[in-house]
PDB file of C-alpha atoms in Angstrom:
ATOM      1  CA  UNK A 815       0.000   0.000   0.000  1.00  0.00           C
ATOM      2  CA  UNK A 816       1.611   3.348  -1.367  1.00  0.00           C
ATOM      3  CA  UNK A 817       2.499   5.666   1.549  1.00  0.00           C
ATOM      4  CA  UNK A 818       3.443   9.276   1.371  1.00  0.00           C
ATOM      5  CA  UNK A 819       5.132  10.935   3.829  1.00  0.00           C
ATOM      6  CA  UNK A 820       5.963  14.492   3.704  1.00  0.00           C
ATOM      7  CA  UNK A 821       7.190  17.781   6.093  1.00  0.00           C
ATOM      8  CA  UNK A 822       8.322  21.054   5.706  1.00  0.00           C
ATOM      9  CA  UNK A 823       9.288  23.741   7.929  1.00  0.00           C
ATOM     10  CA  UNK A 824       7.694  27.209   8.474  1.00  0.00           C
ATOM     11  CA  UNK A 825       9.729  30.014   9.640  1.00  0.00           C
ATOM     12  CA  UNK A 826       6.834  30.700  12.015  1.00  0.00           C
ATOM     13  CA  UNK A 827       5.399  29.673  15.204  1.00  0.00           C
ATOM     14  CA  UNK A 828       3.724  26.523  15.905  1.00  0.00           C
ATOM     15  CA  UNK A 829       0.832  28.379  17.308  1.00  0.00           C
ATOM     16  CA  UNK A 830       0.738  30.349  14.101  1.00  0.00           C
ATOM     17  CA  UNK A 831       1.066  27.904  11.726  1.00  0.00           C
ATOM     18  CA  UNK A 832      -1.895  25.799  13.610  1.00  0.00           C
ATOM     19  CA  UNK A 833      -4.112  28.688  13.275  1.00  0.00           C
ATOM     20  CA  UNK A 834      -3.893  27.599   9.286  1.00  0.00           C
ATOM     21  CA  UNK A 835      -3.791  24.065   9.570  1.00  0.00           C
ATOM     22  CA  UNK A 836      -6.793  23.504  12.198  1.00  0.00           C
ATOM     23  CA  UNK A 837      -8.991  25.612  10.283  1.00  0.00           C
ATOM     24  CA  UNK A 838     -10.567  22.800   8.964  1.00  0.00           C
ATOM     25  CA  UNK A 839     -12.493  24.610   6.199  1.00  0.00           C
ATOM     26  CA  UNK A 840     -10.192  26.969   5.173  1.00  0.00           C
ATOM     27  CA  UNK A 841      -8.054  24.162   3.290  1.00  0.00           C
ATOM     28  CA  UNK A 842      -8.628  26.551   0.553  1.00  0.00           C
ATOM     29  CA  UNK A 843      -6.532  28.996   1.431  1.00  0.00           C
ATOM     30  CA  UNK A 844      -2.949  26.534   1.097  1.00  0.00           C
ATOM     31  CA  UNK A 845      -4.841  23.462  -1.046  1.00  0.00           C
ATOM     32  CA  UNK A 846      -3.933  24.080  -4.321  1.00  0.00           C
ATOM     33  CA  UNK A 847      -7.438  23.226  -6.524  1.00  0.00           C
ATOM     34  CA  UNK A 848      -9.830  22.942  -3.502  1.00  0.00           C
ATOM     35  CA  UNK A 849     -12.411  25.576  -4.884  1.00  0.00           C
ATOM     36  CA  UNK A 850     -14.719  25.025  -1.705  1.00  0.00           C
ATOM     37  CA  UNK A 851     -14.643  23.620   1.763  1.00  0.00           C
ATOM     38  CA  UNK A 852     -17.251  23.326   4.476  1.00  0.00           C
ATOM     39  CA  UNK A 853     -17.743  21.044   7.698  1.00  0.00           C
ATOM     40  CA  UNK A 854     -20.618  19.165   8.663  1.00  0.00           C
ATOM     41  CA  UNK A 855     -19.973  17.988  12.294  1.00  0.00           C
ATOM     42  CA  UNK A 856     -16.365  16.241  11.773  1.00  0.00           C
ATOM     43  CA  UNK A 857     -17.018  15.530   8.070  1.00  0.00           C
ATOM     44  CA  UNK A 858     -14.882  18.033   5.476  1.00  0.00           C
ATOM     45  CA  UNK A 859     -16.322  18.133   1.953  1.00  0.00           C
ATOM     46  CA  UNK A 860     -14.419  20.076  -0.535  1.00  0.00           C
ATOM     47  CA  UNK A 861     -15.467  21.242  -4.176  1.00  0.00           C
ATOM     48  CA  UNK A 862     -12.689  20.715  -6.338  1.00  0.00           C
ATOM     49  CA  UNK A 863     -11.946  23.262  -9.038  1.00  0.00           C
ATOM     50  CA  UNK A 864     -12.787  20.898 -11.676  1.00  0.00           C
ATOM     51  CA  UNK A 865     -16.089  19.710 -10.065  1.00  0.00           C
ATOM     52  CA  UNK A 866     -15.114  16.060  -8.528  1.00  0.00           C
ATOM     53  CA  UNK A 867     -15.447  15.460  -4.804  1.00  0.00           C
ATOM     54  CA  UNK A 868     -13.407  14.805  -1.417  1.00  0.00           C
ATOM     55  CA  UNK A 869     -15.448  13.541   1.407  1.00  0.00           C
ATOM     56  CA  UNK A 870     -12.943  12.846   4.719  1.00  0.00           C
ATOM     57  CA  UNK A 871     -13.709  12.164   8.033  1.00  0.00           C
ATOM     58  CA  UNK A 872     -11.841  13.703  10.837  1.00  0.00           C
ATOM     59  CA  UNK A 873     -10.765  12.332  14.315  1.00  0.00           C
ATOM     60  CA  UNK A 874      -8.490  12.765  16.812  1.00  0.00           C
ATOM     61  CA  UNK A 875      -8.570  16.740  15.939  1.00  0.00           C
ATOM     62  CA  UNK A 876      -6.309  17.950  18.992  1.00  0.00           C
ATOM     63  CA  UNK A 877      -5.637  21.952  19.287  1.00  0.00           C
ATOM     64  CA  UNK A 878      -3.117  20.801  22.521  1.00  0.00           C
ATOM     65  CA  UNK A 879      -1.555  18.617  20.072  1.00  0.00           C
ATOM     66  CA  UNK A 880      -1.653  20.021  17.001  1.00  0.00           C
ATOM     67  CA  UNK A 881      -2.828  17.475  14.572  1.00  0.00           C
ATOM     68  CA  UNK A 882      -5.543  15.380  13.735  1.00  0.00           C
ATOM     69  CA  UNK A 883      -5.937  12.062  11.619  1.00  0.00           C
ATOM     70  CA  UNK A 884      -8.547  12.070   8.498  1.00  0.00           C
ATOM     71  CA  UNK A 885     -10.288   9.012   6.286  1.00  0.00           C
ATOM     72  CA  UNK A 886     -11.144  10.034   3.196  1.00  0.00           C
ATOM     73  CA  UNK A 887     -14.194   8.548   2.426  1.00  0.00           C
ATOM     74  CA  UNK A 888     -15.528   9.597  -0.824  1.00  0.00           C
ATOM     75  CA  UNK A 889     -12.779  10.662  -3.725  1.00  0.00           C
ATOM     76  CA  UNK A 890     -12.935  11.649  -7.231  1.00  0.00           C
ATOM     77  CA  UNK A 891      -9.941   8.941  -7.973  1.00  0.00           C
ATOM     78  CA  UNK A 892     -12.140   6.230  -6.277  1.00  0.00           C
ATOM     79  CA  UNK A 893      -9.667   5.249  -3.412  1.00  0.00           C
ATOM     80  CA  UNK A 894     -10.592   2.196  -1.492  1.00  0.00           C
ATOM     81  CA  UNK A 895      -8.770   3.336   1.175  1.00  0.00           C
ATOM     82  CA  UNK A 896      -7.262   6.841   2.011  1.00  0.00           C
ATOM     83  CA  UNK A 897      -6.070   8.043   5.459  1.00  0.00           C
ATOM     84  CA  UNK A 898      -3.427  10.430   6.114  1.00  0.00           C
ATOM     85  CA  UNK A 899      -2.282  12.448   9.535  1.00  0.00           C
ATOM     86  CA  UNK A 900      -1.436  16.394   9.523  1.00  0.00           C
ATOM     87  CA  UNK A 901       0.644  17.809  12.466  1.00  0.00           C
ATOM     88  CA  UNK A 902       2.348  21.168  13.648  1.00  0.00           C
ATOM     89  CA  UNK A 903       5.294  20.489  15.648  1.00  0.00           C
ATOM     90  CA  UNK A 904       7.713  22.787  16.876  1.00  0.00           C
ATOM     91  CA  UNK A 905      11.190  23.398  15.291  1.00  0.00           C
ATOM     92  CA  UNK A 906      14.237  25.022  16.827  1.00  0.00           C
ATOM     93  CA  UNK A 907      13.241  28.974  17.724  1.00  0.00           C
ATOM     94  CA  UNK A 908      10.487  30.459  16.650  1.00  0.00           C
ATOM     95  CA  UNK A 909       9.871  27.718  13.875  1.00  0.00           C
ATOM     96  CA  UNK A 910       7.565  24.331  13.035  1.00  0.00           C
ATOM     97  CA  UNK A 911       7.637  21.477  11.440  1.00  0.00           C
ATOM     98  CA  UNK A 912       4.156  20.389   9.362  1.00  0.00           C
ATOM     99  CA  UNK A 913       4.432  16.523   9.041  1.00  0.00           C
ATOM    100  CA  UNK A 914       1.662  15.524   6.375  1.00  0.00           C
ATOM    101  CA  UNK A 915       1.635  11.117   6.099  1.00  0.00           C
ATOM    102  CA  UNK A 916      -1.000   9.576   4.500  1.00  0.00           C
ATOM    103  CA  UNK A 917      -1.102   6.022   2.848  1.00  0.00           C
ATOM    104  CA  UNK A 918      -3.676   4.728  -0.251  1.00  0.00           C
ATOM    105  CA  UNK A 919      -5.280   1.563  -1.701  1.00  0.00           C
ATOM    106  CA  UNK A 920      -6.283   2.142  -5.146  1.00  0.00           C
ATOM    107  CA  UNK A 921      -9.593   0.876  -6.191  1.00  0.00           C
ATOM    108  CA  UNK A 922      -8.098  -0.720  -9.184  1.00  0.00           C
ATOM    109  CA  UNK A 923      -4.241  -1.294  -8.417  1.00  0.00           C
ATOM    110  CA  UNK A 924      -3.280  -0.229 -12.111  1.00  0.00           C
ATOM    111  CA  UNK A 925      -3.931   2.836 -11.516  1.00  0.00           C
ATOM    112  CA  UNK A 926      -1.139   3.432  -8.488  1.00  0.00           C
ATOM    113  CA  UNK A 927       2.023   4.090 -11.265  1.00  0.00           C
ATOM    114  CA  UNK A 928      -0.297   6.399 -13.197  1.00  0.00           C
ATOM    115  CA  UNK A 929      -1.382   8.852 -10.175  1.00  0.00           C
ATOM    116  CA  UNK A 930       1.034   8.307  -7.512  1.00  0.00           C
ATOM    117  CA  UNK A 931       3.730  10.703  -8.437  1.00  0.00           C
ATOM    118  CA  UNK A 932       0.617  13.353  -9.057  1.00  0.00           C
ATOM    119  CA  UNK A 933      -0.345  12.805  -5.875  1.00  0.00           C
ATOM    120  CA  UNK A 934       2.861  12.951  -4.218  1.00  0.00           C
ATOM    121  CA  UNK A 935       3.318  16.291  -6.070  1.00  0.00           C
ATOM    122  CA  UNK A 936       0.060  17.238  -5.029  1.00  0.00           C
ATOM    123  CA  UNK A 937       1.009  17.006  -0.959  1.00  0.00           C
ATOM    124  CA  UNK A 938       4.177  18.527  -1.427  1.00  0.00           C
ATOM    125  CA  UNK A 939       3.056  21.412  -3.246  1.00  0.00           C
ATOM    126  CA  UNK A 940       0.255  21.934  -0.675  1.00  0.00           C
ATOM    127  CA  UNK A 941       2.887  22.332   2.080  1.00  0.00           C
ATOM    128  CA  UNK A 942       5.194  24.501  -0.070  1.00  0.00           C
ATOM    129  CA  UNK A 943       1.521  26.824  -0.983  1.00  0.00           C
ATOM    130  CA  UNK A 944       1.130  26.629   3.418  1.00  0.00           C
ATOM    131  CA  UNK A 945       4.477  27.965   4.241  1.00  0.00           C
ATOM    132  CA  UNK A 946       4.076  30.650   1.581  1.00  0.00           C
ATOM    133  CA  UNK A 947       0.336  31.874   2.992  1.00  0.00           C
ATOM    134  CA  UNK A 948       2.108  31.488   6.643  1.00  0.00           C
ATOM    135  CA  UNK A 949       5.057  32.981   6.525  1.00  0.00           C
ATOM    136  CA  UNK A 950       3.743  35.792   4.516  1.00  0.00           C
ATOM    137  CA  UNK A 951       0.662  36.998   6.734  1.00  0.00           C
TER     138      UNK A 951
END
């Protein structure tokens, strides 16, 4: 089962850097072609900019901690299984570390080479769009 595992620090405080993250529905601020976001209870559905879907179910959402775990449970690349953790953490003075890990199961297993590397662009290019919203106000 493909994992991806990715961090990147923010020349900001945890604190600061939370207040991004933990807003659950503003994922549309550092998500790069999340067009909408909204929460029902712990459920986060975000609108794509080309129209598809991404239901995921949150837990363990911890402010003390900083992170929280999410399943996504409806996807427009038909996952069987998606689940990924997102956590602040600090690093050295004044600084944080975001740790984003999240494994999939394809539906249908061909289609892992075709839109893994996307994906794992996808993650990383989130993080790099969340330390440039952070870190410039």
């Amino acid at each position: 089962m493909p994992k991806i595992d990715n961090e990147i620090v923010i020349d900001r405080s945890p604190e600061e850097v939370w207040a991004i993250v933990g807003d659950l529905a503003g994922v549309t601020r550092w998500v790069p072609g999340v067009g909408t976001a909204r929460m029902e209870g712990m459920r986060r559905i975000c609108t794509m900019e080309e129209g598809g879907a991404i239901h995921e179910e949150i837990a363990d959402f911890s402010d003390e901690r900083r992170r929280y775990r999410y399943e996504q449970t409806v996807h427009p690349l038909g996952f069987k299984r998606s689940e990924g953790t997102l956590g602040v953490e600090p690093h050295g003075e004044g600084s944080s570390r975001v740790v984003w890990n999240a494994e999939l199961e394809f539906a249908d297993p061909s289609h892992e080479p075709q839109f893994l590397g996307m994906l794992e662009q996808g993650y990383a290019g989130a993080l790099q769009r969340l330390k440039e919203v952070v870190e410039t106000g």
